[in-house]
CSV table of C-alpha atoms in Angstrom, one decimal:
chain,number,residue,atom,x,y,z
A,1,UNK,CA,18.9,-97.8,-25.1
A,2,UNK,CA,18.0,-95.0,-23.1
A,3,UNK,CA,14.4,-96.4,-22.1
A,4,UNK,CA,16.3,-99.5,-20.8
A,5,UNK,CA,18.2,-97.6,-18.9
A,6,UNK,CA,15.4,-96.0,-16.9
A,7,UNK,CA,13.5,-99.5,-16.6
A,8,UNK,CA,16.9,-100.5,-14.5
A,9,UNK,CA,17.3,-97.5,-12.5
A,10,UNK,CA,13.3,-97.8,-11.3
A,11,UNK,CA,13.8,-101.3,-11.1
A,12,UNK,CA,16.6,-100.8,-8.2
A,13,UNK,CA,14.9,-98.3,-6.6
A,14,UNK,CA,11.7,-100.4,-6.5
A,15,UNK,CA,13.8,-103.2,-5.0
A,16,UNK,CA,15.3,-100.7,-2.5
A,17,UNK,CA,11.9,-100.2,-1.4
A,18,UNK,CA,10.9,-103.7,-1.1
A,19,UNK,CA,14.0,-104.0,1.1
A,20,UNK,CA,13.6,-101.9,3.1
A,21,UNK,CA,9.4,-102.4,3.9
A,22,UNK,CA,10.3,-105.8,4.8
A,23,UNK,CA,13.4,-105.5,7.2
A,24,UNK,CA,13.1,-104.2,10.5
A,25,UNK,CA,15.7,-101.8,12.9
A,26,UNK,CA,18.0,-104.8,13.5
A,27,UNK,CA,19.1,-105.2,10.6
A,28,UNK,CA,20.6,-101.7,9.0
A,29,UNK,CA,23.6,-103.3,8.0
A,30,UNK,CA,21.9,-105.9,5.6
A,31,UNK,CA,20.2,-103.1,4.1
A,32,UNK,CA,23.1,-101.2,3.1
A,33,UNK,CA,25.2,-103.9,2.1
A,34,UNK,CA,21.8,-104.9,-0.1
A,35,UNK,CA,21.5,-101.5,-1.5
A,36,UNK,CA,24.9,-101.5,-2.7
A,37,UNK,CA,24.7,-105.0,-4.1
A,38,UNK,CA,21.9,-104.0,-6.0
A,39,UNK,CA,23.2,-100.6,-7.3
A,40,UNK,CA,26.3,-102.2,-8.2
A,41,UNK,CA,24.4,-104.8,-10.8
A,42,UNK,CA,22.5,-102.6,-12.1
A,43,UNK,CA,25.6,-99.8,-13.1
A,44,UNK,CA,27.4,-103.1,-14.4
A,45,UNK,CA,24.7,-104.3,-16.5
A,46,UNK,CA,23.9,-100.6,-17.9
A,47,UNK,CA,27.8,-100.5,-18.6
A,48,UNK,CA,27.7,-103.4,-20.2
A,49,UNK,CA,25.0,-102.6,-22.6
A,50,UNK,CA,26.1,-102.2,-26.2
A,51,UNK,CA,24.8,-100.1,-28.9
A,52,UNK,CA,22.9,-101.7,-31.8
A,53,UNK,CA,24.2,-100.2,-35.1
A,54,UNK,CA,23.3,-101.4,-38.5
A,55,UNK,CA,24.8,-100.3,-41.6
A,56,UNK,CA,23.1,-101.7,-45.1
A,57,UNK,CA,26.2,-102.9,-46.8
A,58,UNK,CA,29.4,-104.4,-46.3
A,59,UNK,CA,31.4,-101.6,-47.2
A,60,UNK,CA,30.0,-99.4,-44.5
A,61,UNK,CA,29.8,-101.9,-41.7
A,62,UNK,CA,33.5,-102.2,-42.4
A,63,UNK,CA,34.3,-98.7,-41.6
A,64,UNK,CA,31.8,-98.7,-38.5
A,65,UNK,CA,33.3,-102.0,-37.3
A,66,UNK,CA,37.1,-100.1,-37.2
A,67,UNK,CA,35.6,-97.1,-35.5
A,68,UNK,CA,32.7,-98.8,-33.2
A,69,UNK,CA,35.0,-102.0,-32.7
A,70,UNK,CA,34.0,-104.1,-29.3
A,71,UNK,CA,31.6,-101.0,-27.8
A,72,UNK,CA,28.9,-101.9,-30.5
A,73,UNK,CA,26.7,-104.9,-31.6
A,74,UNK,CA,27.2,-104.6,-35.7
A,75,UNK,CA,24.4,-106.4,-37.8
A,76,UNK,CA,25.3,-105.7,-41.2
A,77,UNK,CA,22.0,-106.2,-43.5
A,78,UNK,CA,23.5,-107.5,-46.8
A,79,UNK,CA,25.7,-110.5,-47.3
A,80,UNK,CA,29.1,-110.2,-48.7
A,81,UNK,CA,29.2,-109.9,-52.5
A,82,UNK,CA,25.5,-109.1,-52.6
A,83,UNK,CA,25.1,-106.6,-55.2
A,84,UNK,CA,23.8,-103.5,-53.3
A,85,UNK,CA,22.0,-101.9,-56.7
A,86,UNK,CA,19.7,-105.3,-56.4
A,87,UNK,CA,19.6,-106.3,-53.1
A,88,UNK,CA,15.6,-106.9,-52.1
A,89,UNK,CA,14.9,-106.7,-48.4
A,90,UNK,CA,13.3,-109.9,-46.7
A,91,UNK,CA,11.0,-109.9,-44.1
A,92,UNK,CA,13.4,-110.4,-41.5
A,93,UNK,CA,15.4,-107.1,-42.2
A,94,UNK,CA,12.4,-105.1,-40.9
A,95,UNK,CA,13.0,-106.4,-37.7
A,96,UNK,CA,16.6,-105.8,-37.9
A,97,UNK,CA,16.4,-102.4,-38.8
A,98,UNK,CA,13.5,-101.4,-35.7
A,99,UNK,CA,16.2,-103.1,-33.3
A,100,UNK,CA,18.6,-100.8,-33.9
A,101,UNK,CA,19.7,-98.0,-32.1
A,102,UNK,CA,21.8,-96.6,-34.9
A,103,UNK,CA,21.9,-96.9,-38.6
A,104,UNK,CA,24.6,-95.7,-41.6
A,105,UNK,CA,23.7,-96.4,-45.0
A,106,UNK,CA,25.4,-95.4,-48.3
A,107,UNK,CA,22.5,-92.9,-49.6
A,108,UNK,CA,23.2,-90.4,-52.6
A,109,UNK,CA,20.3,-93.6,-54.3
A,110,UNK,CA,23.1,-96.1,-54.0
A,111,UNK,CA,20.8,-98.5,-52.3
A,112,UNK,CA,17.1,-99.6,-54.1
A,113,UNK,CA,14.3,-97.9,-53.0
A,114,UNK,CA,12.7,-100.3,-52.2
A,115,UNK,CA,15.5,-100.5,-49.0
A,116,UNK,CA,15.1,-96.6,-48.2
A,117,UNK,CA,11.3,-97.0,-47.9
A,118,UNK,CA,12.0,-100.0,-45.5
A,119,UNK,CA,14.5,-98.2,-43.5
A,120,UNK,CA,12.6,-94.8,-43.3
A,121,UNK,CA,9.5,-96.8,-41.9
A,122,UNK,CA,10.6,-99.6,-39.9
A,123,UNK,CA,13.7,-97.4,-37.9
A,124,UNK,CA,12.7,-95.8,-34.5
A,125,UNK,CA,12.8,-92.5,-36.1
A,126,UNK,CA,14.5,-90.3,-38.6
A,127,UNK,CA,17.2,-89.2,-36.1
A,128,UNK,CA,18.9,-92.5,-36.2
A,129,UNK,CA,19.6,-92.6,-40.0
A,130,UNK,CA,22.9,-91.7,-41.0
A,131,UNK,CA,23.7,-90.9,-44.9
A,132,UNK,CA,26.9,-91.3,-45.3
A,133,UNK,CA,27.2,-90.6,-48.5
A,134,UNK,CA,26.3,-86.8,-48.4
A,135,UNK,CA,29.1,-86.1,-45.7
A,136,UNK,CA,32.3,-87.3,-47.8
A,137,UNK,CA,31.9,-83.8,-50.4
A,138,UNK,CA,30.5,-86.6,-53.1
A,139,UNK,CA,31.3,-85.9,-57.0
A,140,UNK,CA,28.9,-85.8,-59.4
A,141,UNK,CA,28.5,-88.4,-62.6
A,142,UNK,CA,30.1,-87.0,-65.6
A,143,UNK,CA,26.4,-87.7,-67.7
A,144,UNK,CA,25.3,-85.4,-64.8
A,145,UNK,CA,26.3,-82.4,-66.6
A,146,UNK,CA,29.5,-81.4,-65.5
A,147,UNK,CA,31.5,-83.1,-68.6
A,148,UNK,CA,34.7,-84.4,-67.8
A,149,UNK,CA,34.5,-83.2,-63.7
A,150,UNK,CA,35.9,-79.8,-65.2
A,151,UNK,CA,35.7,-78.3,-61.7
A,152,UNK,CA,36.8,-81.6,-59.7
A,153,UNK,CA,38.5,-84.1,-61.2
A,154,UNK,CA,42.0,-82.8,-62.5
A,155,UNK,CA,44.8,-84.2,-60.4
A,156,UNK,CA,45.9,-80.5,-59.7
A,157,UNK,CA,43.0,-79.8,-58.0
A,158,UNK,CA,43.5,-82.5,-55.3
A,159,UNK,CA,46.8,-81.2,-54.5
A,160,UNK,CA,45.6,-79.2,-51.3
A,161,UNK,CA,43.4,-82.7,-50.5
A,162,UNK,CA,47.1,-84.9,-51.0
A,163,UNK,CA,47.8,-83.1,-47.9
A,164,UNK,CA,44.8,-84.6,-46.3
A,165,UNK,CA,43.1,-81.5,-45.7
A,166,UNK,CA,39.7,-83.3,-45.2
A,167,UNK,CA,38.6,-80.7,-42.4
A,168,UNK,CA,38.3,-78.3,-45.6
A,169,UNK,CA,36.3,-80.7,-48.0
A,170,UNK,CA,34.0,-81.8,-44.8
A,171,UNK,CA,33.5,-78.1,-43.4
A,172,UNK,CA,32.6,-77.0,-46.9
A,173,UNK,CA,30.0,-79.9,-47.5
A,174,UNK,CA,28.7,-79.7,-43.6
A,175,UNK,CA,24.9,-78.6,-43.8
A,176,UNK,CA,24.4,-80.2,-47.3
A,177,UNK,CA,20.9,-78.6,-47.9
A,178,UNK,CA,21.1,-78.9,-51.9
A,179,UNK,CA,20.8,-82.7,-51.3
A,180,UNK,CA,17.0,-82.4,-50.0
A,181,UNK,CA,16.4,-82.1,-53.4
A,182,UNK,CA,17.3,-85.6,-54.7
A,183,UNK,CA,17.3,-87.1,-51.2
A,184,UNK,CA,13.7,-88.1,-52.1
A,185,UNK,CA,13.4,-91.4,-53.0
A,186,UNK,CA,10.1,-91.8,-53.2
A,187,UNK,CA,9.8,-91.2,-56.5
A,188,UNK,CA,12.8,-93.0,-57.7
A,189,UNK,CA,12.0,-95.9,-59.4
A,190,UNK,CA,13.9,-98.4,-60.6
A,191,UNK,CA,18.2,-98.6,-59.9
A,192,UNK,CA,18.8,-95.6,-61.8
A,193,UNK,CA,21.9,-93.3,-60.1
A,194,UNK,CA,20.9,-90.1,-58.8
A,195,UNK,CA,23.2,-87.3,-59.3
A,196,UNK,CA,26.0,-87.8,-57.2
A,197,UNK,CA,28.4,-90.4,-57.3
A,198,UNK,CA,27.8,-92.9,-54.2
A,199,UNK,CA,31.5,-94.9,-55.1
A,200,UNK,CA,33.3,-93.1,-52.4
A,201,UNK,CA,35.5,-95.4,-51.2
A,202,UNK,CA,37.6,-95.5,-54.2
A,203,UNK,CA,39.4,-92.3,-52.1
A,204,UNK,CA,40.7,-93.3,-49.0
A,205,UNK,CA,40.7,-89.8,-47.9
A,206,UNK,CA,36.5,-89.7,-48.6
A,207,UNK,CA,36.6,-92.8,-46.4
A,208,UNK,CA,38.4,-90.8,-43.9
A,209,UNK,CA,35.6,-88.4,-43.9
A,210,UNK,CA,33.2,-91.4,-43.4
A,211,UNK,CA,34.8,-92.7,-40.4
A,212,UNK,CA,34.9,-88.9,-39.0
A,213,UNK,CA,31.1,-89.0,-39.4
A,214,UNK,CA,31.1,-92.1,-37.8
A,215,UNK,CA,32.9,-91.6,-34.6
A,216,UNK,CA,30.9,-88.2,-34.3
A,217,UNK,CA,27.3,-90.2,-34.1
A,218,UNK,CA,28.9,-92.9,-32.1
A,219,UNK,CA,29.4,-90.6,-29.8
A,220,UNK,CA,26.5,-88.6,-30.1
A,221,UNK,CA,24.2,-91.9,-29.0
A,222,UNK,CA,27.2,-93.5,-26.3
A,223,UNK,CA,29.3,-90.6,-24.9
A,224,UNK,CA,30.8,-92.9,-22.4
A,225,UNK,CA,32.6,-94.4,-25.2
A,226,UNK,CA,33.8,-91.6,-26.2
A,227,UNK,CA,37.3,-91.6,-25.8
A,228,UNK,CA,37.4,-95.1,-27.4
A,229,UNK,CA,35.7,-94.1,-30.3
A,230,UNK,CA,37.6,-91.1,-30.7
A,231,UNK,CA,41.6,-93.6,-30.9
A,232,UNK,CA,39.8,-95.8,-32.7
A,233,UNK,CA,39.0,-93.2,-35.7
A,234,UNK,CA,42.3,-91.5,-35.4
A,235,UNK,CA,44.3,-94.8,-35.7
A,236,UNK,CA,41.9,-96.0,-38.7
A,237,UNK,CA,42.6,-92.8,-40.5
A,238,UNK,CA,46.3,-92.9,-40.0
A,239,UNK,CA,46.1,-96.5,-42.1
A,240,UNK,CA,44.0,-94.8,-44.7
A,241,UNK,CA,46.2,-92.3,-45.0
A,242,UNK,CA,49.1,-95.0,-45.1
A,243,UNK,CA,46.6,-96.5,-48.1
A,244,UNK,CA,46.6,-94.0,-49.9
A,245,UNK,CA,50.3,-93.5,-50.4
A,246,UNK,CA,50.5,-97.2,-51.3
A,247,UNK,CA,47.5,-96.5,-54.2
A,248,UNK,CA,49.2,-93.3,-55.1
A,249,UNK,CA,52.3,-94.9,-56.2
A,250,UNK,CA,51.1,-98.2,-57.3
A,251,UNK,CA,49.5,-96.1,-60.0
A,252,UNK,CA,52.4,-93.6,-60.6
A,253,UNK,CA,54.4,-96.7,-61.9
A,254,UNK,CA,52.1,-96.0,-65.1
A,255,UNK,CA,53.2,-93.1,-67.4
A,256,UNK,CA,50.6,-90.3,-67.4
A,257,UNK,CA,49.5,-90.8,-71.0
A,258,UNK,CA,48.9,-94.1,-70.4
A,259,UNK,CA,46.2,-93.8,-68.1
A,260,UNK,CA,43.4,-93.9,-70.2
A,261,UNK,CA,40.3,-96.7,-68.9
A,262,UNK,CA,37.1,-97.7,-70.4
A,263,UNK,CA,34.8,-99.8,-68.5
A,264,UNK,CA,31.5,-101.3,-68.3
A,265,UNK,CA,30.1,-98.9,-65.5
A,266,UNK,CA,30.4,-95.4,-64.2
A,267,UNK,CA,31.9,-96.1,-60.9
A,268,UNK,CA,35.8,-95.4,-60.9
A,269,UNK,CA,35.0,-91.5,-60.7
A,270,UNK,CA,36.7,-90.9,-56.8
A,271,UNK,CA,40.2,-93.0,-58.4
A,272,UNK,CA,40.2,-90.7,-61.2
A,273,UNK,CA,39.3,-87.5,-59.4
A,274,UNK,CA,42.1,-88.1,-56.9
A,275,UNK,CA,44.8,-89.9,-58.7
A,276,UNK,CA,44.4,-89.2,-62.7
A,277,UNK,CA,43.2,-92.0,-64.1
A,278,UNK,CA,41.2,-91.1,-67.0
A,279,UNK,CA,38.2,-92.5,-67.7
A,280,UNK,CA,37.5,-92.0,-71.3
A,281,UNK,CA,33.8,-93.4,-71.3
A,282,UNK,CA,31.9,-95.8,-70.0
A,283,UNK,CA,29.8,-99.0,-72.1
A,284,UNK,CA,27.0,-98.3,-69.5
A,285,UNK,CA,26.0,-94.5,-69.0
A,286,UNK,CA,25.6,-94.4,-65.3
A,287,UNK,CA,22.3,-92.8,-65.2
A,288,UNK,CA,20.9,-95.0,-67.7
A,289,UNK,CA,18.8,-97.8,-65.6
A,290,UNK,CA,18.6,-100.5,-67.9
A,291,UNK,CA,21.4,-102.5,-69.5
A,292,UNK,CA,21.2,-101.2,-73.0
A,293,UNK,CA,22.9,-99.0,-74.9
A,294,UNK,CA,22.2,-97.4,-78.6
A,295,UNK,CA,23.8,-98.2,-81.5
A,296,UNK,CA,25.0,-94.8,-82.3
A,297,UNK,CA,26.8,-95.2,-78.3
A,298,UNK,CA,28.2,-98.5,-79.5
A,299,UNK,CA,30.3,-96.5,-82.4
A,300,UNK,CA,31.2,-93.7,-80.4
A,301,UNK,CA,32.8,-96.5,-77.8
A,302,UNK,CA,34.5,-97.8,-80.3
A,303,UNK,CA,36.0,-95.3,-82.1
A,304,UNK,CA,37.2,-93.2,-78.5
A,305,UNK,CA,39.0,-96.7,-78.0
A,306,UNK,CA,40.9,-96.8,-81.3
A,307,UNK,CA,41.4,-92.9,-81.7
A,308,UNK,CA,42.9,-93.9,-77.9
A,309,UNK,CA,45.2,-96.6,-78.4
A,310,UNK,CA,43.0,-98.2,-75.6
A,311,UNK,CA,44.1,-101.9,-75.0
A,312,UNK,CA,41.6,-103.4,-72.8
A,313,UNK,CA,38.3,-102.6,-71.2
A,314,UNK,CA,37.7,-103.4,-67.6
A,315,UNK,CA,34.9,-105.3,-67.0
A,316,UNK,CA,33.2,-105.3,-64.0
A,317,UNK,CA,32.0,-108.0,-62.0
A,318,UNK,CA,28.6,-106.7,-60.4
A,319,UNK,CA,27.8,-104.9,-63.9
A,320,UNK,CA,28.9,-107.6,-66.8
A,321,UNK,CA,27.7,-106.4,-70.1
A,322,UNK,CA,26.2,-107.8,-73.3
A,323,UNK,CA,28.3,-105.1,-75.3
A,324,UNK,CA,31.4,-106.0,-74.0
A,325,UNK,CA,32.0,-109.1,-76.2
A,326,UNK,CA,30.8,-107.2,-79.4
A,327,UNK,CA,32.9,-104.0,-78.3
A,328,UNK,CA,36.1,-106.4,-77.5
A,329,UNK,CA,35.9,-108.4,-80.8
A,330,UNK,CA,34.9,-104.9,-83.4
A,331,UNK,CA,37.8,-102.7,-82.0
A,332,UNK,CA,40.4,-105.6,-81.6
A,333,UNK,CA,40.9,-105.3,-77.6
A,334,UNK,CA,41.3,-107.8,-74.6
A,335,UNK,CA,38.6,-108.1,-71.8
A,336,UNK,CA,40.0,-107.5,-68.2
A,337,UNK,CA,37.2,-109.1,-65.5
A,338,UNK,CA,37.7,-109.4,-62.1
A,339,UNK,CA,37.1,-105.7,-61.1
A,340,UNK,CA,35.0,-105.5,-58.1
A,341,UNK,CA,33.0,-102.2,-57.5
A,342,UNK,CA,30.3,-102.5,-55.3
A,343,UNK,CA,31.4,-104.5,-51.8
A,344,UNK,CA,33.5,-106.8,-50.0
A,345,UNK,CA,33.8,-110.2,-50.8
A,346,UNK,CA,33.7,-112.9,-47.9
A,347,UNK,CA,36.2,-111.7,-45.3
A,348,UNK,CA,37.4,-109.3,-47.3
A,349,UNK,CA,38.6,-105.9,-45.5
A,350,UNK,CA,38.4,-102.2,-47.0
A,351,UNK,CA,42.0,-102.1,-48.3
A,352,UNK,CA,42.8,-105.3,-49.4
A,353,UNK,CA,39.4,-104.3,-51.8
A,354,UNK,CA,41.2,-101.1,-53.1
A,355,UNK,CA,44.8,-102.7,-53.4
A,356,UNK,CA,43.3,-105.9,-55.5
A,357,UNK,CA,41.5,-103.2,-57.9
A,358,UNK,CA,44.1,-101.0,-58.4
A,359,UNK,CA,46.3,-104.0,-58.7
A,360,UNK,CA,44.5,-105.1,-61.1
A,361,UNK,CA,43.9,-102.3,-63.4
A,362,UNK,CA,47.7,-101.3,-63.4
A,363,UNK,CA,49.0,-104.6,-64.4
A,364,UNK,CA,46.7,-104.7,-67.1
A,365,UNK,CA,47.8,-100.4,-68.4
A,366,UNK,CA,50.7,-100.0,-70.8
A,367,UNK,CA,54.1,-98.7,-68.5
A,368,UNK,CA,56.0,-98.6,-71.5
A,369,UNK,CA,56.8,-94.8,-72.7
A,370,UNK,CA,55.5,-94.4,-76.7
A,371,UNK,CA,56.1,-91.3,-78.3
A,372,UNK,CA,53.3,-91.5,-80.9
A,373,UNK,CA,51.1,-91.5,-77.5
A,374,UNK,CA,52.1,-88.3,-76.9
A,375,UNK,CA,51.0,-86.2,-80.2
A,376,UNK,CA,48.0,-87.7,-81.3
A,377,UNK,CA,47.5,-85.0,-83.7
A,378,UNK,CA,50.7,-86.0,-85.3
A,379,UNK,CA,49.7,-89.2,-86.5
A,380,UNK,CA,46.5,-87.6,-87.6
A,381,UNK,CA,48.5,-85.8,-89.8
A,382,UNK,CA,50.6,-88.9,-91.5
A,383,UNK,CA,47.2,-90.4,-91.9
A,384,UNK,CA,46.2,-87.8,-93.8
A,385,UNK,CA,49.5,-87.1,-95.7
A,386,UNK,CA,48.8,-91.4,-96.4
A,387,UNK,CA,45.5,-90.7,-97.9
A,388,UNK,CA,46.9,-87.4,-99.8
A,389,UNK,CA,49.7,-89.4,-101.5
A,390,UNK,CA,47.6,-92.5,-102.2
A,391,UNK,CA,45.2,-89.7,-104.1
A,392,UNK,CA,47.7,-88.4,-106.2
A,393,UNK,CA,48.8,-91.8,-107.2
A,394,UNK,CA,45.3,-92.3,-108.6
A,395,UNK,CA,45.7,-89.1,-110.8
């Protein structure tokens, strides 16, 4: 943008020249009124000159698109309902990606490798890649080693975020140097996870960090938008905070104990670290890149679901399983499909993607109060009073 620029500015003063060589005393008016004919065109057409961002997937290009609104030229590189895991970049994206003045991608190895490589050679440089991922204070996959997100997923300890105290979270995550080490995706083969869960925007409030990032780079590469960018963030954040009251007590019309999930894929994390849903285990380990699973996981799956009094498992639409069926018809449970993870569908905006999902899984929890949910142990017990009694029978 900036080179363009300059090519204008020499181009007027090269015309000033020329206007002036070829007019003589006479005339000083017309050269004036010329000057500022010409110097008038070429402020407009700078002014007019938009900044070309890109961001990979939909999801992103949604949040850039309510920050960088009519100031910016969006190109957003995959179609809707493109799964992002096993999107392959054509041709035509290279050139899409060099045009661009600005770029936000997911990161954290959400996208293939094969797309990383492609964006880290074809941009103009590395100063015009934004990972989003690594600014929103990500969590990490519970087969990452942290075990039930000891230290980050309890509802208690989001009490200081419920009052949107995302200055905190961002401050604390700013200068994320312990990413460099899994950053590298050369080496990554495959669509394997990488440590950190990339599913932010199943927290509105993560997605308010997002659009913080946003507006700071948007203004970092066109500072005479800056006062635009800067009502258009604070007015999106005010409706994501307005989101996430509507999430918050969608889901508090289920009772506690009854929050328990199992799905196909690791990527609910963020709705259970913020609003205590529990999910008990996943058919698909998230790190795991191919879709198998070992026999021995298949009985542990099934017996957390019946020791659980779990109903249903959610399956999910970009990562259908061959287990489900088996799982569903072993343990005596209904399928739920129609979760959608991963993007927007067609016309599709950010929170009418959240509501549908959490929609969706609360319909399909139990709202009804049982007291032999409560004291599992208990019935523990009688079963093994049952089996005590049916042994002294045989004596």
């Amino acid at each position: 943008m900036n080179i363009k620029y300059f090519f204008k500015v020499a181009l007027f003063t090269l015309s000033i020249l020329l206007i002036s060589c070829s007019v003589t005393e006479e005339a000083p008016v017309v050269i004036e009124e010329t000057k500022s004919e010409v110097a008038e065109e070429v402020k407009s057409e700078v002014s007019e000159e938009k900044l070309n961002v890109l961001a990979t997937t939909p999801m992103i290009g949604a949040y850039v698109k309510e920050v960088g609104g009519d100031n910016i030229n969006l190109t957003i590189l995959m179609p809707p309902e493109a799964n992002p895991h096993t999107y392959d970049p054509s041709p035509q994206d290279a050139g899409k990606i060099a045009d661009a003045d600005l770029i936000f991608y997911v990161g954290l190895k959400y996208e293939p490798a094969g797309l990383i490589k492609l964006l880290e050679n074809s941009s103009s440089g590395e100063e015009v890649l934004v990972e989003i991922g690594e600014g929103v204070n990500p969590i990490e996959f519970k087969e990452g080693g942290h075990e039930g997100h000891d230290e980050h997923e309890g509802h208690d300890d989001h009490d200081e975020h419920d009052e949107h105290d995302e200055d905190k979270d961002h401050d604390e995550h700013e200068g994320h140097d312990d990413h460099d080490e899994h950053e590298g995706h050369e080496g990554h083969e495959g669509h394997d996870h990488g440590l950190y869960d990339p599913h932010f925007w199943f927290d509105p409030m993560r997605v308010a960090m997002a659009a913080e990032l946003i507006k700071d780079k948007l203004i970092e590469f066109d500072s005479v938008n800056k006062s635009e960018y800067e009502s258009s963030a604070s007015t999106y954040i005010s409706e994501l905070n307005d989101l996430d009251k509507s999430v918050s007590d969608l889901i508090d019309t289920v009772p506690a104990k009854n929050r328990n999930l199992i799905t196909t894929h690791e990527s609910l994390g963020y709705l259970e670290s913020r609003y205590g849903i529990k999910i008990l285990t996943t058919i698909i380990p998230s790190l795991d890149s191919a879709n198998e699973i070992s026999p021995s996981q298949l009985v542990n799956v099934i017996d957390m679901i019946k020791d659980n009094n779990i109903g249903v498992i959610f399956v999910e639409s970009e990562a259908p399983s061959v287990y489900s069926e088996t799982i569903s018809s072993e343990a005596g449970i209904d399928l739920v499909t129609g979760l959608w993870v991963e993007t927007l569908k067609e016309n599709q905006s950010y929170s009418e993607f959240l509501m549908s999902n959490v929609e969706l899984i609360v319909e399909n929890l139990d709202h009804e109060e049982h007291d032999h949910h409560d004291d599992h142990d208990d019935h523990d017990d009688h079963d093994d009073h049952d089996d005590h009694d049916d042994h002294e029978g045989e004596k």
